[in-house]
Coordinates of N, CA, C and O and ligand atoms in Angstrom, one line a residue:
X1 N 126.7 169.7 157.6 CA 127.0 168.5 158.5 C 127.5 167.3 157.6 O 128.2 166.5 158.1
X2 N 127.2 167.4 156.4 CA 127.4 165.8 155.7 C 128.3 167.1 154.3 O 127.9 167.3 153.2
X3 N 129.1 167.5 154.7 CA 130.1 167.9 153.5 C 131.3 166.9 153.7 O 132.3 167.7 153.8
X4 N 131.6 165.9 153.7 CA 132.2 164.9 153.6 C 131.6 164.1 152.9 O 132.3 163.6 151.9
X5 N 130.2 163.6 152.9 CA 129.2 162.6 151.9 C 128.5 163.1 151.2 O 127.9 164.0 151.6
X6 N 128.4 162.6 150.0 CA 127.1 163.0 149.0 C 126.1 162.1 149.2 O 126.2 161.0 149.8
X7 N 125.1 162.5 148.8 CA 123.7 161.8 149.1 C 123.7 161.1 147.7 O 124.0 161.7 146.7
X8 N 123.4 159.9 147.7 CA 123.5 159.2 145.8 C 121.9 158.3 146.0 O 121.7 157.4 145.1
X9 N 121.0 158.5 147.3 CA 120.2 157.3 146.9 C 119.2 157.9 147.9 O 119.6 158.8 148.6
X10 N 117.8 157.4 148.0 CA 117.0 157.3 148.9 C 115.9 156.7 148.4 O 115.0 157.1 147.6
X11 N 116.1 155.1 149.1 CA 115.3 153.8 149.2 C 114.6 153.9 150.2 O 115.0 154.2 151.3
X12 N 113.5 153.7 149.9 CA 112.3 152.8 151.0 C 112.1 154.2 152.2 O 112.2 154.1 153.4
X13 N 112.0 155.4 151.6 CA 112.4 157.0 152.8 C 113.5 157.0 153.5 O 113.5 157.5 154.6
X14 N 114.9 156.2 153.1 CA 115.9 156.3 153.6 C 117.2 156.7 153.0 O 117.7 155.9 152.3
X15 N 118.0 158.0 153.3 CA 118.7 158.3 152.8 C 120.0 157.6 153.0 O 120.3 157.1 154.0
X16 N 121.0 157.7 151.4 CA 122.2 156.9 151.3 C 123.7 157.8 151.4 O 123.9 158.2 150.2
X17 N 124.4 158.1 152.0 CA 125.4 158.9 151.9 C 126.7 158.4 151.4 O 127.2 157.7 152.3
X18 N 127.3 158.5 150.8 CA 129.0 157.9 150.4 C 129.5 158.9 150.8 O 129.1 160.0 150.6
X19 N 130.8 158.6 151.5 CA 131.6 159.0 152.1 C 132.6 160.1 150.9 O 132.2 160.1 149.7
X20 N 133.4 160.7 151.2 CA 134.4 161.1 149.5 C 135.3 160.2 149.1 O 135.9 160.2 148.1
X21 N 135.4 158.9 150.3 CA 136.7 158.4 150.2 C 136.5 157.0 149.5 O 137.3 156.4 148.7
X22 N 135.1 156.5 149.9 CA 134.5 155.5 149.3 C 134.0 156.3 147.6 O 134.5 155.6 146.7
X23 N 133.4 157.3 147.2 CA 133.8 157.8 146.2 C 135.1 157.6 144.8 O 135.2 157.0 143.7
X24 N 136.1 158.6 145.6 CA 137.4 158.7 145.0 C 137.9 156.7 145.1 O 138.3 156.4 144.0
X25 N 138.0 155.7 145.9 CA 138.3 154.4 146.3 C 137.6 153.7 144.9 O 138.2 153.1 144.0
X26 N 136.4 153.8 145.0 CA 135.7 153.4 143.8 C 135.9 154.0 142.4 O 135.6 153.2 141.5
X27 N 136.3 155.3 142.0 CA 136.5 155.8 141.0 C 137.9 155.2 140.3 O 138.0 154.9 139.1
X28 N 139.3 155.1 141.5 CA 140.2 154.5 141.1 C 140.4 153.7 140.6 O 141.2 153.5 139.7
X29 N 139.3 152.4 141.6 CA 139.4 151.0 141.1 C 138.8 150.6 139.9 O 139.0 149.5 139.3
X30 N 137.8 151.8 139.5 CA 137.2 151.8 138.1 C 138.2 151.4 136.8 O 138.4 150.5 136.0
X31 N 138.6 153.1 137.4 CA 140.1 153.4 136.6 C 140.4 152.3 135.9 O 140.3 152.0 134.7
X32 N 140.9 151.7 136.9 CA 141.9 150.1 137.0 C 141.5 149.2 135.6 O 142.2 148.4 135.0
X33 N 140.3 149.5 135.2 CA 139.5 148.7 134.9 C 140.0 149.0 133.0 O 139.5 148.4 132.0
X34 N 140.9 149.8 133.1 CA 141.8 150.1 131.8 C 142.5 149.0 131.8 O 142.2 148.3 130.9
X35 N 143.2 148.7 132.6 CA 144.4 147.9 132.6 C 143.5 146.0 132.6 O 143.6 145.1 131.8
X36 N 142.6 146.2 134.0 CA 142.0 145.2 134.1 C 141.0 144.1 133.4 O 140.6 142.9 133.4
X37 N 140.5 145.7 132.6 CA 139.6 145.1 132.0 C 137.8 145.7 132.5 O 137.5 145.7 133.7
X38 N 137.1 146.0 131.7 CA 135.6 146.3 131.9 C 135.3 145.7 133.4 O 135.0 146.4 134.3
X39 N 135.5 144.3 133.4 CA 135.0 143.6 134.6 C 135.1 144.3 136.0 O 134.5 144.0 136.9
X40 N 136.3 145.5 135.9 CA 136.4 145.9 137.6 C 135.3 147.1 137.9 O 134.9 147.6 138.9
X41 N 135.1 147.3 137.0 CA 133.9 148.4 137.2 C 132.5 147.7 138.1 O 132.0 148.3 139.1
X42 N 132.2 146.6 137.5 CA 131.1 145.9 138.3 C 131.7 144.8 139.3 O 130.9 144.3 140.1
X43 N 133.0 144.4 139.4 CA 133.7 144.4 140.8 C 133.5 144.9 142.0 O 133.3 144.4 143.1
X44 N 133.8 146.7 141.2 CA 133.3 148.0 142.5 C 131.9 148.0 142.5 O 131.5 147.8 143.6
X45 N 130.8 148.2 141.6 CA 129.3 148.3 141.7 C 128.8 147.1 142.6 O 127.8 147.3 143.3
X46 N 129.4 145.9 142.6 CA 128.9 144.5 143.1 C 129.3 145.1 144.6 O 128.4 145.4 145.3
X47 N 130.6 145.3 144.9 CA 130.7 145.4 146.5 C 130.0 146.3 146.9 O 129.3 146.1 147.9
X48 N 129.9 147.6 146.3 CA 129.0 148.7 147.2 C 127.2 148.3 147.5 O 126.4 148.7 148.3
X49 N 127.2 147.1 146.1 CA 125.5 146.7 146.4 C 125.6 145.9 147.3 O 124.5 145.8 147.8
X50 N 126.5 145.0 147.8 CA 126.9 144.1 148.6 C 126.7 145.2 150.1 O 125.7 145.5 150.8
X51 N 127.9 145.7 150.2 CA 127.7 147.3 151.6 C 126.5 147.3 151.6 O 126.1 146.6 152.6
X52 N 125.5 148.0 150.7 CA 124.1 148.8 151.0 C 123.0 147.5 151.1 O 121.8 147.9 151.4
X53 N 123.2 146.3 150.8 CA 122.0 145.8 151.2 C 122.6 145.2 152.2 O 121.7 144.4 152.5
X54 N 123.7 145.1 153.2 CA 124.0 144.4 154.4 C 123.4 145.9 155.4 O 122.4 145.7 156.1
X55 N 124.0 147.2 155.2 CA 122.9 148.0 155.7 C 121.6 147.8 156.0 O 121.1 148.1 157.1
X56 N 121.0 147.3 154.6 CA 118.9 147.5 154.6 C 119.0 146.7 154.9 O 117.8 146.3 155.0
X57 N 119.7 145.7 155.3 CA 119.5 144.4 156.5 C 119.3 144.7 157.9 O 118.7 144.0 158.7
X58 N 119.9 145.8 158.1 CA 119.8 146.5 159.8 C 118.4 147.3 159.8 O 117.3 147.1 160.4
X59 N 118.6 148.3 158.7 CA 117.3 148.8 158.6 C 115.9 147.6 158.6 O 115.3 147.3 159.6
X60 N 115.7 147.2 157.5 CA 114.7 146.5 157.7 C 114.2 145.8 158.7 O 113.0 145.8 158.8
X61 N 115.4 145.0 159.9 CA 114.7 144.3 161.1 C 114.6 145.8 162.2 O 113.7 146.0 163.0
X62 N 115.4 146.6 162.0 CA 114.9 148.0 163.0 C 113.2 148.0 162.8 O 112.2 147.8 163.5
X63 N 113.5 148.4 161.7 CA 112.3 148.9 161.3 C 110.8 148.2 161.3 O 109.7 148.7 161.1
X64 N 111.1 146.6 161.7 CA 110.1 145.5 161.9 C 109.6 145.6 163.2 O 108.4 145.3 163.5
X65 N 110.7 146.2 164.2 CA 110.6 146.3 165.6 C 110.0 147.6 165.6 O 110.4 148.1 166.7
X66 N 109.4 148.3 165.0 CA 109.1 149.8 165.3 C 110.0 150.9 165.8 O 110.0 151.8 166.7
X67 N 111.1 150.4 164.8 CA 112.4 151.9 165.7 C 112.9 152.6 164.5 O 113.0 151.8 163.6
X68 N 113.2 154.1 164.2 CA 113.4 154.9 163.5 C 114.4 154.4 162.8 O 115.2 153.6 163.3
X69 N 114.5 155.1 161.1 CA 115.8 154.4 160.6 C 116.1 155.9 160.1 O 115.1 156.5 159.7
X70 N 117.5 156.6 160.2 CA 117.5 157.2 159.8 C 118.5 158.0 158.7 O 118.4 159.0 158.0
X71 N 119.6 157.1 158.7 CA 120.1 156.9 157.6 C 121.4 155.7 157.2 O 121.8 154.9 158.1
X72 N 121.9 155.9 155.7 CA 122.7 154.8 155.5 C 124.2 155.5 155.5 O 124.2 156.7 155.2
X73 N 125.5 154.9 155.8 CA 126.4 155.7 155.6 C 127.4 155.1 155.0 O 128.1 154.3 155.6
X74 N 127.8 155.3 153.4 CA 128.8 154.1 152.9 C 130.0 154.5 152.7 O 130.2 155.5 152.1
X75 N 130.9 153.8 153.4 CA 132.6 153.3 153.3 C 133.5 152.7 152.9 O 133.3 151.6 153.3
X76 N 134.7 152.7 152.2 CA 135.1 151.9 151.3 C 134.6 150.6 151.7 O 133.8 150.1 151.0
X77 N 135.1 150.0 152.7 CA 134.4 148.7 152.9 C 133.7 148.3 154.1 O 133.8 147.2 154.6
X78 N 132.9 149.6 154.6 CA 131.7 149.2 155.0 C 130.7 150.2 155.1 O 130.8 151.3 154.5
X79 N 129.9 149.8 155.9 CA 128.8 150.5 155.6 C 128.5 151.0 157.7 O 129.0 150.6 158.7
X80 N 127.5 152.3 157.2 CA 126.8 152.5 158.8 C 125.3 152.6 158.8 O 124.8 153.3 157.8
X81 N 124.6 152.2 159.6 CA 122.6 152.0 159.3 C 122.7 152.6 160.6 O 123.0 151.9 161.5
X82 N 122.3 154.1 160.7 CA 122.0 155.2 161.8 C 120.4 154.7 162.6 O 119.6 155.6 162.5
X83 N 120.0 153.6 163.2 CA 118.8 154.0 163.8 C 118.5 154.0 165.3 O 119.5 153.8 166.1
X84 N 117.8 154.1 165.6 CA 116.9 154.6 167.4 C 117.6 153.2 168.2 O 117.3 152.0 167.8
X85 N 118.3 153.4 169.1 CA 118.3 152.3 169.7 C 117.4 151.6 170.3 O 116.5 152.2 171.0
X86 N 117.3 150.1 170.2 CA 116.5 149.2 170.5 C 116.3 149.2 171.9 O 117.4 149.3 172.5
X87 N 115.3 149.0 172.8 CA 115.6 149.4 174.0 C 115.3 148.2 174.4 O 114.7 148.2 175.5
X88 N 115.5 146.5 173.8 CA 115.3 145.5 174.5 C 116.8 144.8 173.7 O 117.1 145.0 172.6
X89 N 117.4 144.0 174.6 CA 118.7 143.6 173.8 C 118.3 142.4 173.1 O 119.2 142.1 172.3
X90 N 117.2 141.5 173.3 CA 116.9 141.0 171.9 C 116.7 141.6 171.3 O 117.5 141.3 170.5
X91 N 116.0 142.5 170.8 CA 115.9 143.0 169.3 C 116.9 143.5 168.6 O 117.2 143.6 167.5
X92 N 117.6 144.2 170.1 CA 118.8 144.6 169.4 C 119.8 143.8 168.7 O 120.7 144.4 168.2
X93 N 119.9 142.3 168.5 CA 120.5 141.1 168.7 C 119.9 141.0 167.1 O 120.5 141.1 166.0
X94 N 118.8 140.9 167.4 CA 118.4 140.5 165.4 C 119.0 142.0 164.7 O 119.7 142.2 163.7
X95 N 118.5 142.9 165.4 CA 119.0 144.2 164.3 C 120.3 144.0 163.8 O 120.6 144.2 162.6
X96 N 121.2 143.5 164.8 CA 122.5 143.2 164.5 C 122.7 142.2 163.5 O 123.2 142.5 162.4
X97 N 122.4 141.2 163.7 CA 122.2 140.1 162.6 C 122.1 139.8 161.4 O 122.6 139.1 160.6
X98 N 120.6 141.4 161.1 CA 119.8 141.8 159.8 C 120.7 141.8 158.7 O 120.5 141.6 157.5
X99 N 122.1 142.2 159.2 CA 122.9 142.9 157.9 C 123.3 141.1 157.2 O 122.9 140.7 156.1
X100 N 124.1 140.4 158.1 CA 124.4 139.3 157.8 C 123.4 138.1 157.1 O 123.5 137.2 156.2
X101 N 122.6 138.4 157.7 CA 120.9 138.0 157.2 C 121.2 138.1 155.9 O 121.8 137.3 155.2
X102 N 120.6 139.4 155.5 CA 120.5 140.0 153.8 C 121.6 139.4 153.0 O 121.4 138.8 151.9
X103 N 123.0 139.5 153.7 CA 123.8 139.1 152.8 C 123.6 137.8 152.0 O 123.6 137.4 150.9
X104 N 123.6 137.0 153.7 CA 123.3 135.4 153.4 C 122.2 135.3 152.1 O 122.4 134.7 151.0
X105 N 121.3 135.7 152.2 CA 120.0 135.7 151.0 C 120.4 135.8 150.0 O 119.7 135.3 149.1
X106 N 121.4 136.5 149.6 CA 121.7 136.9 148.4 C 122.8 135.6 147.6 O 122.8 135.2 146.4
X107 N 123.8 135.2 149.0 CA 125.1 134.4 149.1 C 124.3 133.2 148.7 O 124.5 132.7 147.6
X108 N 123.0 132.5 149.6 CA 122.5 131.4 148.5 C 121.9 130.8 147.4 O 122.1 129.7 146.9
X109 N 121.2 131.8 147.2 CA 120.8 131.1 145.6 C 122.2 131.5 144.0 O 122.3 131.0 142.9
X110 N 122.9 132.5 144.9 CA 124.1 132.7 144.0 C 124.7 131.6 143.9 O 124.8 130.9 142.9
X111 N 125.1 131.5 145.2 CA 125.9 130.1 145.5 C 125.7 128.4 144.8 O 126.5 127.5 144.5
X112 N 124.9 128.6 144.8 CA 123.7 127.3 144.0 C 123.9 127.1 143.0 O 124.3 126.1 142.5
X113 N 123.6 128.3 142.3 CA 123.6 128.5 140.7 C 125.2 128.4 140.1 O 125.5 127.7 139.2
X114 N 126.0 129.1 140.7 CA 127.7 128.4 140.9 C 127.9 127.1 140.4 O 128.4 126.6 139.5
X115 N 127.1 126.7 141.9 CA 127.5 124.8 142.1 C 127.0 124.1 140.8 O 127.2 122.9 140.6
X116 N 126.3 124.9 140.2 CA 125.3 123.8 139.5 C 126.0 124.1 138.4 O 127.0 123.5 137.9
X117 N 125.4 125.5 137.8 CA 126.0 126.1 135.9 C 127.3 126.4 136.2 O 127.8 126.6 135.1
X118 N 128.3 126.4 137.2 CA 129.6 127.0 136.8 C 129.9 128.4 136.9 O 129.2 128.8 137.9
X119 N 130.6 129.2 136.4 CA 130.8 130.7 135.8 C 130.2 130.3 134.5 O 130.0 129.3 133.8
X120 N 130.0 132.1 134.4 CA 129.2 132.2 133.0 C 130.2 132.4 131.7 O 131.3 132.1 132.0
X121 N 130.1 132.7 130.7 CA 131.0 133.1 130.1 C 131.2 134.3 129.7 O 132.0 134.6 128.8
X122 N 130.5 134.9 130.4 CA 130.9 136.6 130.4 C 131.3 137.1 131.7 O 130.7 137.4 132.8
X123 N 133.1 137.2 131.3 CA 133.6 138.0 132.3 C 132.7 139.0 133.3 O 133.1 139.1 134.5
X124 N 131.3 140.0 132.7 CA 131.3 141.0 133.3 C 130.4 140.3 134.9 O 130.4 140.7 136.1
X125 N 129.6 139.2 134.1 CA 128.6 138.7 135.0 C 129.2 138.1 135.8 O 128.7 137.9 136.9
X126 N 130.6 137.4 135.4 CA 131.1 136.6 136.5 C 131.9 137.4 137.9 O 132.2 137.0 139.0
X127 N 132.1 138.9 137.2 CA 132.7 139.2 138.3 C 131.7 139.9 139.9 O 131.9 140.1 141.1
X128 N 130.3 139.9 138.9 CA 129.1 140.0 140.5 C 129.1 138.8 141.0 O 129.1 138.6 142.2
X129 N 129.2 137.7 139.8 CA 128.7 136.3 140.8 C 130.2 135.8 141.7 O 130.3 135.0 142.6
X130 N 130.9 136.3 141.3 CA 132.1 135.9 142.2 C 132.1 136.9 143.2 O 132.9 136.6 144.0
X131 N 131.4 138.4 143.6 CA 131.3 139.3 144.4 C 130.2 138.8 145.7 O 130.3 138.9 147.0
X132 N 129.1 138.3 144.7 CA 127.8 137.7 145.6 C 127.7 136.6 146.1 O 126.8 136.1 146.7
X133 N 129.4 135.8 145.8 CA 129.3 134.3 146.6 C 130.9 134.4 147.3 O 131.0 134.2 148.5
X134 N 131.7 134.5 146.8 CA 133.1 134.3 147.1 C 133.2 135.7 148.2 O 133.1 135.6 149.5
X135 N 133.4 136.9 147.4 CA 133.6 138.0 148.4 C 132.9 138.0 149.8 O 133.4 138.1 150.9
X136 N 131.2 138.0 149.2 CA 130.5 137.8 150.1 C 130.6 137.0 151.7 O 130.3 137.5 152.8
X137 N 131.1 135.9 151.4 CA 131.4 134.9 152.4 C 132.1 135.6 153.1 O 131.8 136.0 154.3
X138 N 133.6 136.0 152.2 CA 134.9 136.2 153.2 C 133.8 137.5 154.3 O 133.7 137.2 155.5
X139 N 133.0 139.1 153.8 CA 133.0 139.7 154.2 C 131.9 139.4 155.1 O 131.4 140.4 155.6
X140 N 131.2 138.0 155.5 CA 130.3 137.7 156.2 C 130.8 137.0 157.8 O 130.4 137.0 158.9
X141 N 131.9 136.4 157.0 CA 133.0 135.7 158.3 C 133.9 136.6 158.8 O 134.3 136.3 159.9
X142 N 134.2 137.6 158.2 CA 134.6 138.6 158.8 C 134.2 139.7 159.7 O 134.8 140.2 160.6
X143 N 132.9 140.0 159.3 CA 132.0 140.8 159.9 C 131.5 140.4 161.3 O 131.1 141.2 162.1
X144 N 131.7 139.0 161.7 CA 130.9 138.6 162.4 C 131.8 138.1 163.7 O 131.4 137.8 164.9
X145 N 133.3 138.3 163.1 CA 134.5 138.6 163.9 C 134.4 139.5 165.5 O 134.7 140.7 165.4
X146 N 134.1 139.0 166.8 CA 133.8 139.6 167.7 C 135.0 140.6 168.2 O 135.8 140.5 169.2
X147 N 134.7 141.7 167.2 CA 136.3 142.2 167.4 C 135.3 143.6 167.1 O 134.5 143.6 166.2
X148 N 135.3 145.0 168.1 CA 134.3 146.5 167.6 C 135.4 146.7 166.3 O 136.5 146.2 166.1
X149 N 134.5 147.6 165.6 CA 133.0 147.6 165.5 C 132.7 147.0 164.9 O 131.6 147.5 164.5
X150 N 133.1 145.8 164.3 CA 132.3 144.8 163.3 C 130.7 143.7 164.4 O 130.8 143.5 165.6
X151 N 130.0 143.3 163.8 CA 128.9 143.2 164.0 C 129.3 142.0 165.2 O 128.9 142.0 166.3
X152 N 130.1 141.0 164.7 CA 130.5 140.1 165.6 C 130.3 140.6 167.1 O 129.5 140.1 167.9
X153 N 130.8 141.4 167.4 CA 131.4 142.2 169.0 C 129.8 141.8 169.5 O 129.7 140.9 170.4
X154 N 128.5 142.3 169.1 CA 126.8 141.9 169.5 C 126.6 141.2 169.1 O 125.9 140.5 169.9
X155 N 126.7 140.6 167.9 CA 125.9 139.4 167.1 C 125.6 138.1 168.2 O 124.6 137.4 168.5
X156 N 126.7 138.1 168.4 CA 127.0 136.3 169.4 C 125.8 136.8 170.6 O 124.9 136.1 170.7
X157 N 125.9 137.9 171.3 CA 125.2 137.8 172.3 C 123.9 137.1 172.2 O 123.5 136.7 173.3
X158 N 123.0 136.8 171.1 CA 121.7 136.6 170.8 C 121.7 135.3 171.5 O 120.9 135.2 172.5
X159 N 122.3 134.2 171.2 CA 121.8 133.2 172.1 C 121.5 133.0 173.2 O 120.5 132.5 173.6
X160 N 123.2 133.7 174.3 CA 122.4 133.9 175.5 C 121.3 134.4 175.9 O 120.6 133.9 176.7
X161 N 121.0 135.8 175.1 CA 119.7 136.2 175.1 C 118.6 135.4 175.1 O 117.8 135.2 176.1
X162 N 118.6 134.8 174.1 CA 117.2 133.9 173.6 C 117.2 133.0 174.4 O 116.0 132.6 174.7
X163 N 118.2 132.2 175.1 CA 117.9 131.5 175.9 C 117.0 132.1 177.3 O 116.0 131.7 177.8
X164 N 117.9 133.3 177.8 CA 117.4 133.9 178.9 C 115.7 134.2 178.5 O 114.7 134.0 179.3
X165 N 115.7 134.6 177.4 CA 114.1 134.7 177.2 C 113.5 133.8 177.4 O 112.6 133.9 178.2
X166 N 113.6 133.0 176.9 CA 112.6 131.8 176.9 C 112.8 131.0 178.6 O 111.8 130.3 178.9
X167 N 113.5 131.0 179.3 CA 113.9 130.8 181.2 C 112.6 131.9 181.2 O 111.6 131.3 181.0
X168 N 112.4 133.1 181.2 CA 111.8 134.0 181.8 C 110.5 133.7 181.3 O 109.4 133.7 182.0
X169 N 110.6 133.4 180.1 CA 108.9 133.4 179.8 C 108.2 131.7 179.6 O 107.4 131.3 178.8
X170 N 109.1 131.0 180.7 CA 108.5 130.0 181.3 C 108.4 130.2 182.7 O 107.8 129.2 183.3
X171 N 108.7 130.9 183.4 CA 108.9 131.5 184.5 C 107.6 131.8 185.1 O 107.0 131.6 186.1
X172 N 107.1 132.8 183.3 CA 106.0 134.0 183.3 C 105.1 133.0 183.3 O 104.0 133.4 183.8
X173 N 105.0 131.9 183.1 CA 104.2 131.0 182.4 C 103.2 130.4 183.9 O 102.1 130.4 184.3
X174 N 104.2 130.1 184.2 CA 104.1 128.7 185.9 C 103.5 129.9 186.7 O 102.5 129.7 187.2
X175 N 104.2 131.0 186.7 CA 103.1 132.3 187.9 C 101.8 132.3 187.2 O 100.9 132.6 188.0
X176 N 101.4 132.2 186.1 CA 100.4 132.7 185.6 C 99.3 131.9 185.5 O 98.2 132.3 185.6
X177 N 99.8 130.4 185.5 CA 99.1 129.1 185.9 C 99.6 128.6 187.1 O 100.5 127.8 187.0
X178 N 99.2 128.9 188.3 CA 99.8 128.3 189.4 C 99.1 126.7 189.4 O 97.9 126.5 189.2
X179 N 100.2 125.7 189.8 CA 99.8 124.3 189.7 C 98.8 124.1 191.3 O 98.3 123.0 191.6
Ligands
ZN201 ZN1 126.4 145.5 160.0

């Protein structure tokens, strides 16, 4: 079933699959790293850690809510987090979120340390910290793009949700205490 992906990881009981294409995509741009210089190798390692923890961002809030996680699936430039659907659409709303979540976590104290020290003076470190703040952004504003299948298309719905929640469970409230 998975002779298209290799398995390269299994975090937290959750298996990680790369695609061949995200493979061979990343090997080239390695490559590159003749011409480019050392720095594109951790270029490609920064984005795919960037992919897999926007993933264990889905995972993790799945998995807060009590729903099965069952695997990760990585792509040149994105990722897929396989779990049980949520059978309430708020939760399904944070599940969606989780990936952008994680990123953000990572995008601020990067970000910070930017504003404050600068770049470092080693090319190789500068090209994560320019992965974990600059890339990051573009691929967080992008993502969130209400356009399928990027996360946008559900993400937005959360508010109406949360609002409708909280209408209903003042609703719940006034029957429960009749004046
Ligand atoms: Zn996502």
């Amino acid at each position: 079933m998975y002779s298209e992906f290799y398995k390269i990881w299994s975090f937290w009981g959750i298996p990680v699959y790369i695609h061949w294409s995200t493979a061979l995509f990343s090997i080239l741009l390695a490559l590159s790293s003749v011409l480019l210089g050392i720095q594109m190798i951790f270029f490609v390692l920064g984005v795919l850690f960037l992919l897999l923890l926007h993933e264990y961002g889905h995972a993790f809030f799945a998995r807060r809510f009590g729903y099965e996680v069952e695997q990760i699936e990585l792509f040149p430039m994105f990722g897929v987090c396989s779990y049980e659907t949520p059978n309430d659409e708020y939760e399904e709303a944070i599940v969606v979120w989780g990936g952008v979540v994680a990123q953000f976590s990572l995008f601020l104290p990067v970000m910070l340390l930017l504003v404050v020290m600068g770049m470092s003076p080693f090319p190789v470190l500068n090209a994560l910290l320019f992965v974990f703040a600059y890339f990051n952004v573009i691929l967080m504003g992008f993502n969130l793009i209400p356009f399928p299948p990027l996360d946008g298309t559900r993400a937005w719905n959360l508010l109406p949700i949360y609002v409708q929640k909280r209408v209903e469970m003042r609703e719940e409230k006034k029957g429960r205490f009749p004046k």
